[in-house]
Amino acid sequence: MLIQRPEKRWETRPLECWNKAKELRKQFYQKESTAKETNTFIIGGGDSLGMGMMVGMPVCHFIHPNPLAAEMVNASDSFPRECRAAFEAKGYGHDWCGYMASYLGSMMLNRSFRGGEFPRRDISVTGNDLCNFFFKHGQLESEYWDIPMHHEDSMTYYGEPDPERANALVECLVAQNLDLIEFLEKATGKKFDDEAYVESFKRGRRTGVLRAEVIETLQNIPAPLDEKSGYSLFTLGGLVGSDPEQTEKLWEMIRDEMRWRAENQIAAVATERYRFKDGFPPPWYCLNYYRYMEEYGAVCVSVNYGGTGGLEEQPDGSYKLPKNPVERFENIKTREDAVRAQLSGWRNFMAGGLPNPEGNSERLLKWIKAFKCDGVILQLQRNGIGCVDKEREETIRMVEEGIPVMNWETSHAGSRTDFDENRMFDQLDTFMESQGLRKLVD
Amino acid sequence: MITAGIDVGVKTVKIVILKNNEIIAGGMAPSEGFERGKATEKLWNNVLKQAGLSESGVDTIIATGTGKTDVGFANNNVVEVVADVQGVLRLFPSARTLIDTGAEQIRVVKFDEMGRVINYVLNQQCGAGLGAFAESMARALGVTLEEMSRLMLSSKSDTTINAECGVYASLDVVTLIHNNTAKADIARAILDAIANKINSTVNLTNIDKPVVLIGGVAHNEGIVDALRRRMGIDFLIPQEPEMAGALGAALIGISEVSQ
Amino acid sequence: MERFQKLLEDPHKYAKEWKEKTGGKVMGYFCPYIPEELVYAAGALPVRVLSEPDADGISYRYLYATFCPKSRGVLAQGLNGTYSYLDGISHAQCCEGMSGAYSSWRLHIPHEHEWFVSMPSDLDNPWALTALRSEMSALKKDLEKWTGKTITEEALDHAIEVYNTSRSLMRQVYELRRAANPKVTGAEAFEMVLSSQIMDKEEHNKLLKDAISKLSGREKRDDNGVRLMMLGSDCDFGDATLTRLIESMGATIVIDRLCNGSNYFWNNVIPQEDRLLAITQRYWDKPRCAVKDETFRRRVVDVIGLAIDYNVQGVIYNVHRFCTPNHADRPPIIEALKKRFIHFHDLEHDGTFPMGDLQSRIETFIDVIRK
């Protein structure tokens, strides 16, 4: 039928945790803007354990380029485009990761998207070489500011898990991360506070459990939280490091609210009738695509920054928190204990290799089942190859499993020069209508 | 019951009118770019006249195609994929995959006997303009697209050009021209590249036979021949391959009115 | 010299015949960070998987369009059965293009054995060196299991010797190119090094020695044209087409820093008691490619040093479309070249070489240098 009306309307409510989340985020920005006055070292860098270590060095403030660039492109079309142009004018290729190109371009223009100058970085820390650009950008940043740089590898291999082999690789990562602490002491002239770090690590684990409990609720119909809102929340405490104690409290609040919403059937999308998972990273400049899908009664239940971290797969295919999720971390006493514990997750991940299309496809299928998804939307990034290294394989796997799947092409996190919004929305229409779904009318 | 389907494509508008499930009138005309609204109305009036009808005599009008939302007088619209499937199934009930190749887009759709879409894929952006590229290359060779197709069939050369990017493909053609390569061989290389691109798009998903070829490119013998060779498939091709979308839209109109 | 070109005309012939003759196993590798000496010492034949343009576009099913043509070409050849004679495949952590090709290859193309070297990126880091050394131990055990052959110290010594000889001979060839009128062209030198990557080096060494001895008697050419250097992505779709084209227009490629060119053989294994450490150190100390020069930057100094040593007048920075590491590394290299008034020209290509376009660009470039 071409005219489709909602068969059911769930109750919806705004998120109560929203204001608290905004407050924490604001706190994070304030630390950056007052860095000079407070003699705070600003550390630029990619994802690494180092971010968690900043608690042991309160004089440091870590800024991850990805969420910064995401905010940039969300806030404006023209400014990231200028940044990309400035970056490419220096001779860097168009196929650079859009996050890094926007971030580095902003640095080269010496303009912050929030106004004023681009805050100078004092130290560059890059790690977790998940892609060539993560690593490379630290070198550019370090050379640009003439600042010290530290780097950690990411070791992976393919094949069956091999404890002996994994141990040797993990030892390298442990050593590199412990070295990072000494490096920060040298770079800042301050002592690292081991006690604070260990305490923060444990708190981080507890926060991780809270986040996992939130993700658990997303298996509920209706979903209490949608992806778009999830993005704002899930970066907090992860890529956007704020006060750990307040972050833990926020996550308690979010967990309690999501549980309540799930128990009381409070939906993120009132007309939910279709659930989908999408890929990563999202089109930060076009997050209204999630709202567009809501016109079909479709809700995205990915929460890509959360994954299923901490949840265990159950025999019925659902995901639940394991028993005693935090107790095993109570014996963490020293900085080395904490680093090793933080790397324990990597130990499991590393055997799949990078990229790991097979593992990712399997996880995706399990996720679809557990979170009761009806379809999958996987974006193909036209730059930033590290973000498109498995999407085609996942797509083929979905086709083979008979799961509705759609690809669309996007400019990776940066300006919209390679992106045609009309085309994309046309493709979304095609995807939904090909499944017999039309936009809902009242 | 009288229903109409209007398919507003990038290059052409197509209209089909059904009466009691039988085609009673149809037509095709250039879309005229910015003037596609007017072009559609003009064709609509002509086809109505052909059918001996007034607009009020039509129970429902369903639009499809890239310009579907420009048809202000349509009662509703559907996406091309859905319309194409219905049209193709009507023409070839045993079909299970369609390949629709238009000026700017390639669509590959696998469906079941009830017309439910099982999976589909669209061409990716790289190489997206190959239809338009072929036309511009035909002009560069000083021939029409149809002549290029006939030329191609007389060539046995295995010269290839880039099938991934229109820019690189153009550079390759320039090289061939400067090397005084025979026109027929260049024509073959160009049309083969288009067939290559279509095949790559098909390869992005899984298909089932029989396979129907629709859209303007299905008229081009050279491309169809190249595609046949590449894919090893004998396609079913309707007499009027561009009309499948409009037919499908009109058929969807029937189900709408019936419900 | 034609022998080397002939070997590349059918790059699979040698390995297939070797397999039939010896009954041995052939391991294809995607990245030259694979410790070939270990594979060789195990009695297997390591061969580099060369790329051909994916003319039929079959790789797009698994790799999106923004993977470089080389990675797609490699996967396509696996998918179309060109490399069906490989018993094993091997890769090292390097660029995402080739890693994507490898991860899809291992999923879709039947193979008996696979090995992935966790090659660190922080090549200034002592713990990463230790980690790589441990990878060598793990690889050795794995190879022994696969081939059923114990890798003895003698076998390792022999492998090191064969490979060192190959590298030293290629260095000799490259040394000849320093001369004002080099007796060996860039295309010939490139074919020599490329052909060494698809056959038993012990045999190839004989060809090299013979060729080098004959080179001394070669007539000097009157005009070798301008002296150029090649940088950038692998300069191959399995042959020296591009190099020949450039050299046909009044230039000689006197040196390169390409992954499948000078980078492949530049440094030797320095023997030591711990053979695996010696091999580790050799790969650790290789001239850095674009993917592995990510900490303290060494590549710029290396490239400029070579340009000075070889009296280079111009550099062709040739990059595959979507070759992200070389696009990432380009600006500081170009800046350094500018400071030394060394001309440079960017070339970019996809699966095909647009010869007409290339010709006019290169002609102009050479002309500018001459003037």
mmCIF file of N, CA and C in Angstrom, chain A residues 1-3 380 382 392 395-396 399-400 402-407 409-410 418-420 423 426-435 438, chain B residues 62 66 68 75-82 104-105 116-126 128 203-206 252-253 256 259:
data_model
loop_
_atom_site.group_PDB
_atom_site.id
_atom_site.type_symbol
_atom_site.label_atom_id
_atom_site.label_comp_id
_atom_site.label_asym_id
_atom_site.label_seq_id
_atom_site.Cartn_x
_atom_site.Cartn_y
_atom_site.Cartn_z
ATOM 1 N N MET A 1 0.837 -1.199 0.000
ATOM 2 C CA MET A 1 0.000 0.000 0.000
ATOM 3 C C MET A 1 0.870 1.246 0.000
ATOM 4 N N LEU A 2 0.480 2.234 -0.820
ATOM 5 C CA LEU A 2 1.306 3.430 -0.927
ATOM 6 C C LEU A 2 1.043 4.394 0.235
ATOM 7 N N ILE A 3 -0.149 4.329 0.787
ATOM 8 C CA ILE A 3 -0.423 5.177 1.952
ATOM 9 C C ILE A 3 -0.295 4.285 3.179
ATOM 10 N N LEU A 380 29.837 3.683 2.437
ATOM 11 C CA LEU A 380 31.130 3.506 1.780
ATOM 12 C C LEU A 380 31.794 4.877 1.742
ATOM 13 N N ARG A 382 34.362 7.646 0.736
ATOM 14 C CA ARG A 382 35.161 7.897 -0.453
ATOM 15 C C ARG A 382 36.552 8.409 -0.131
ATOM 16 N N ARG A 392 32.271 -3.745 2.048
ATOM 17 C CA ARG A 392 31.795 -4.511 0.899
ATOM 18 C C ARG A 392 31.677 -5.981 1.267
ATOM 19 N N THR A 395 28.623 -6.374 3.269
ATOM 20 C CA THR A 395 27.430 -6.249 2.422
ATOM 21 C C THR A 395 27.146 -7.568 1.713
ATOM 22 N N ILE A 396 28.183 -8.151 1.131
ATOM 23 C CA ILE A 396 28.000 -9.422 0.425
ATOM 24 C C ILE A 396 27.498 -10.489 1.376
ATOM 25 N N VAL A 399 23.851 -10.002 1.925
ATOM 26 C CA VAL A 399 23.102 -10.455 0.754
ATOM 27 C C VAL A 399 22.960 -11.975 0.794
ATOM 28 N N GLU A 400 24.047 -12.631 1.106
ATOM 29 C CA GLU A 400 24.015 -14.097 1.148
ATOM 30 C C GLU A 400 23.113 -14.623 2.253
ATOM 31 N N GLY A 402 20.448 -13.109 3.180
ATOM 32 C CA GLY A 402 19.081 -12.640 2.929
ATOM 33 C C GLY A 402 18.654 -11.474 3.801
ATOM 34 N N ILE A 403 19.619 -10.706 4.296
ATOM 35 C CA ILE A 403 19.282 -9.552 5.133
ATOM 36 C C ILE A 403 19.301 -8.299 4.274
ATOM 37 N N PRO A 404 18.209 -7.523 4.287
ATOM 38 C CA PRO A 404 18.184 -6.304 3.470
ATOM 39 C C PRO A 404 19.369 -5.408 3.826
ATOM 40 N N VAL A 405 20.098 -5.020 2.819
ATOM 41 C CA VAL A 405 21.287 -4.212 3.056
ATOM 42 C C VAL A 405 21.407 -3.170 1.960
ATOM 43 N N MET A 406 21.920 -2.044 2.364
ATOM 44 C CA MET A 406 22.073 -0.954 1.412
ATOM 45 C C MET A 406 23.443 -0.320 1.598
ATOM 46 N N ASN A 407 24.071 0.059 0.498
ATOM 47 C CA ASN A 407 25.292 0.873 0.550
ATOM 48 C C ASN A 407 24.962 2.272 0.093
ATOM 49 N N GLU A 409 27.242 6.153 -0.584
ATOM 50 C CA GLU A 409 28.600 6.674 -0.627
ATOM 51 C C GLU A 409 28.644 8.061 -0.032
ATOM 52 N N THR A 410 29.674 8.282 0.731
ATOM 53 C CA THR A 410 29.758 9.545 1.462
ATOM 54 C C THR A 410 31.191 10.051 1.506
ATOM 55 N N ASP A 418 31.942 15.406 -1.896
ATOM 56 C CA ASP A 418 31.652 14.154 -2.583
ATOM 57 C C ASP A 418 30.273 13.632 -2.233
ATOM 58 N N PHE A 419 29.465 14.449 -1.607
ATOM 59 C CA PHE A 419 28.216 13.947 -1.068
ATOM 60 C C PHE A 419 27.033 14.656 -1.718
ATOM 61 N N ASP A 420 26.054 13.885 -2.140
ATOM 62 C CA ASP A 420 24.840 14.429 -2.748
ATOM 63 C C ASP A 420 23.681 14.000 -1.853
ATOM 64 N N ARG A 423 20.635 12.491 -3.601
ATOM 65 C CA ARG A 423 20.891 11.122 -4.046
ATOM 66 C C ARG A 423 20.769 10.159 -2.865
ATOM 67 N N ASP A 426 17.238 9.669 -1.841
ATOM 68 C CA ASP A 426 16.613 8.818 -2.865
ATOM 69 C C ASP A 426 16.940 7.358 -2.599
ATOM 70 N N GLN A 427 18.186 7.121 -2.276
ATOM 71 C CA GLN A 427 18.623 5.751 -2.015
ATOM 72 C C GLN A 427 17.956 5.188 -0.775
ATOM 73 N N LEU A 428 17.774 6.045 0.231
ATOM 74 C CA LEU A 428 17.070 5.586 1.437
ATOM 75 C C LEU A 428 15.627 5.236 1.091
ATOM 76 N N ASP A 429 15.011 6.087 0.258
ATOM 77 C CA ASP A 429 13.644 5.795 -0.181
ATOM 78 C C ASP A 429 13.597 4.441 -0.887
ATOM 79 N N THR A 430 14.562 4.232 -1.772
ATOM 80 C CA THR A 430 14.594 2.968 -2.514
ATOM 81 C C THR A 430 14.753 1.795 -1.559
ATOM 82 N N PHE A 431 15.630 1.949 -0.600
ATOM 83 C CA PHE A 431 15.865 0.867 0.352
ATOM 84 C C PHE A 431 14.599 0.535 1.117
ATOM 85 N N MET A 432 13.938 1.538 1.614
ATOM 86 C CA MET A 432 12.742 1.281 2.420
ATOM 87 C C MET A 432 11.589 0.788 1.547
ATOM 88 N N GLU A 433 11.386 1.422 0.414
ATOM 89 C CA GLU A 433 10.254 1.018 -0.435
ATOM 90 C C GLU A 433 10.475 -0.364 -1.009
ATOM 91 N N SER A 434 11.731 -0.725 -1.236
ATOM 92 C CA SER A 434 11.981 -2.071 -1.761
ATOM 93 C C SER A 434 11.596 -3.133 -0.726
ATOM 94 N N GLN A 435 11.449 -2.719 0.518
ATOM 95 C CA GLN A 435 11.008 -3.644 1.573
ATOM 96 C C GLN A 435 9.518 -3.455 1.878
ATOM 97 N N ARG A 438 6.656 2.585 3.295
ATOM 98 C CA ARG A 438 6.533 3.943 2.793
ATOM 99 C C ARG A 438 6.630 4.892 3.979
ATOM 100 N N ILE B 62 0.418 7.234 -11.047
ATOM 101 C CA ILE B 62 1.579 6.972 -10.185
ATOM 102 C C ILE B 62 2.837 7.390 -10.945
ATOM 103 N N THR B 66 13.623 9.672 -11.563
ATOM 104 C CA THR B 66 14.334 10.688 -10.783
ATOM 105 C C THR B 66 13.497 11.950 -10.606
ATOM 106 N N LYS B 68 10.203 12.084 -10.233
ATOM 107 C CA LYS B 68 8.816 11.694 -9.843
ATOM 108 C C LYS B 68 8.117 12.756 -9.023
ATOM 109 N N ASN B 75 -0.989 11.197 -8.294
ATOM 110 C CA ASN B 75 -1.624 10.902 -7.011
ATOM 111 C C ASN B 75 -0.617 10.385 -5.995
ATOM 112 N N ASN B 76 0.411 9.711 -6.498
ATOM 113 C CA ASN B 76 1.437 9.202 -5.598
ATOM 114 C C ASN B 76 2.671 8.851 -6.435
ATOM 115 N N ASN B 77 3.729 8.460 -5.755
ATOM 116 C CA ASN B 77 4.909 8.047 -6.506
ATOM 117 C C ASN B 77 5.566 6.837 -5.853
ATOM 118 N N VAL B 78 6.348 6.144 -6.638
ATOM 119 C CA VAL B 78 7.102 4.994 -6.133
ATOM 120 C C VAL B 78 8.526 5.095 -6.656
ATOM 121 N N VAL B 79 9.436 4.438 -5.961
ATOM 122 C CA VAL B 79 10.818 4.449 -6.426
ATOM 123 C C VAL B 79 10.951 3.566 -7.664
ATOM 124 N N GLU B 80 11.980 3.839 -8.446
ATOM 125 C CA GLU B 80 12.176 3.147 -9.721
ATOM 126 C C GLU B 80 12.315 1.640 -9.545
ATOM 127 N N VAL B 81 13.046 1.246 -8.532
ATOM 128 C CA VAL B 81 13.289 -0.186 -8.308
ATOM 129 C C VAL B 81 11.967 -0.942 -8.210
ATOM 130 N N VAL B 82 11.059 -0.401 -7.430
ATOM 131 C CA VAL B 82 9.767 -1.071 -7.206
ATOM 132 C C VAL B 82 8.947 -1.075 -8.493
ATOM 133 N N GLU B 104 22.326 7.803 -16.381
ATOM 134 C CA GLU B 104 23.207 8.119 -15.251
ATOM 135 C C GLU B 104 23.240 7.041 -14.193
ATOM 136 N N GLN B 105 22.374 6.081 -14.314
ATOM 137 C CA GLN B 105 22.316 5.119 -13.221
ATOM 138 C C GLN B 105 22.156 3.702 -13.754
ATOM 139 N N ARG B 116 8.468 -9.327 -4.977
ATOM 140 C CA ARG B 116 9.121 -8.785 -3.770
ATOM 141 C C ARG B 116 10.624 -8.682 -4.050
ATOM 142 N N VAL B 117 11.165 -7.548 -3.694
ATOM 143 C CA VAL B 117 12.596 -7.330 -3.922
ATOM 144 C C VAL B 117 13.392 -8.155 -2.909
ATOM 145 N N ILE B 118 14.302 -8.954 -3.402
ATOM 146 C CA ILE B 118 15.157 -9.757 -2.513
ATOM 147 C C ILE B 118 16.431 -8.973 -2.198
ATOM 148 N N ASN B 119 17.065 -8.470 -3.192
ATOM 149 C CA ASN B 119 18.162 -7.532 -2.988
ATOM 150 C C ASN B 119 18.348 -6.697 -4.248
ATOM 151 N N TYR B 120 18.967 -5.581 -4.085
ATOM 152 C CA TYR B 120 19.221 -4.716 -5.230
ATOM 153 C C TYR B 120 20.524 -3.978 -4.999
ATOM 154 N N VAL B 121 21.044 -3.433 -6.064
ATOM 155 C CA VAL B 121 22.244 -2.619 -5.917
ATOM 156 C C VAL B 121 22.208 -1.530 -6.983
ATOM 157 N N LEU B 122 22.769 -0.398 -6.649
ATOM 158 C CA LEU B 122 22.889 0.707 -7.601
ATOM 159 C C LEU B 122 24.352 0.893 -7.922
ATOM 160 N N ASN B 123 24.617 1.519 -9.036
ATOM 161 C CA ASN B 123 26.018 1.752 -9.376
ATOM 162 C C ASN B 123 26.631 2.699 -8.363
ATOM 163 N N GLN B 124 27.930 2.528 -8.152
ATOM 164 C CA GLN B 124 28.649 3.438 -7.278
ATOM 165 C C GLN B 124 28.994 4.695 -8.062
ATOM 166 N N GLN B 125 29.457 5.706 -7.351
ATOM 167 C CA GLN B 125 29.677 7.002 -7.984
ATOM 168 C C GLN B 125 30.757 6.970 -9.043
ATOM 169 N N CYS B 126 31.819 6.219 -8.774
ATOM 170 C CA CYS B 126 32.882 6.147 -9.767
ATOM 171 C C CYS B 126 32.337 5.470 -11.019
ATOM 172 N N ALA B 128 29.959 6.629 -12.724
ATOM 173 C CA ALA B 128 28.518 6.831 -12.790
ATOM 174 C C ALA B 128 28.105 7.489 -14.083
ATOM 175 N N ASN B 203 28.032 -7.473 -10.310
ATOM 176 C CA ASN B 203 28.912 -8.270 -9.460
ATOM 177 C C ASN B 203 28.885 -7.837 -7.993
ATOM 178 N N LEU B 204 28.299 -6.675 -7.738
ATOM 179 C CA LEU B 204 28.241 -6.186 -6.349
ATOM 180 C C LEU B 204 27.201 -6.945 -5.530
ATOM 181 N N THR B 205 26.381 -7.726 -6.227
ATOM 182 C CA THR B 205 25.340 -8.464 -5.501
ATOM 183 C C THR B 205 25.169 -9.847 -6.143
ATOM 184 N N ASN B 206 24.154 -10.591 -5.693
ATOM 185 C CA ASN B 206 23.884 -11.908 -6.279
ATOM 186 C C ASN B 206 22.631 -11.827 -7.123
ATOM 187 N N ILE B 252 1.124 -0.694 -10.358
ATOM 188 C CA ILE B 252 1.029 -0.423 -8.914
ATOM 189 C C ILE B 252 -0.222 0.408 -8.642
ATOM 190 N N GLY B 253 -0.535 1.276 -9.609
ATOM 191 C CA GLY B 253 -1.761 2.060 -9.480
ATOM 192 C C GLY B 253 -2.981 1.155 -9.358
ATOM 193 N N GLU B 256 -3.256 -0.160 -5.913
ATOM 194 C CA GLU B 256 -3.652 0.908 -4.995
ATOM 195 C C GLU B 256 -5.158 1.141 -5.039
ATOM 196 N N GLN B 259 -7.193 -1.671 -3.496
ATOM 197 C CA GLN B 259 -7.203 -1.761 -2.026
ATOM 198 C C GLN B 259 -7.993 -0.630 -1.456
#
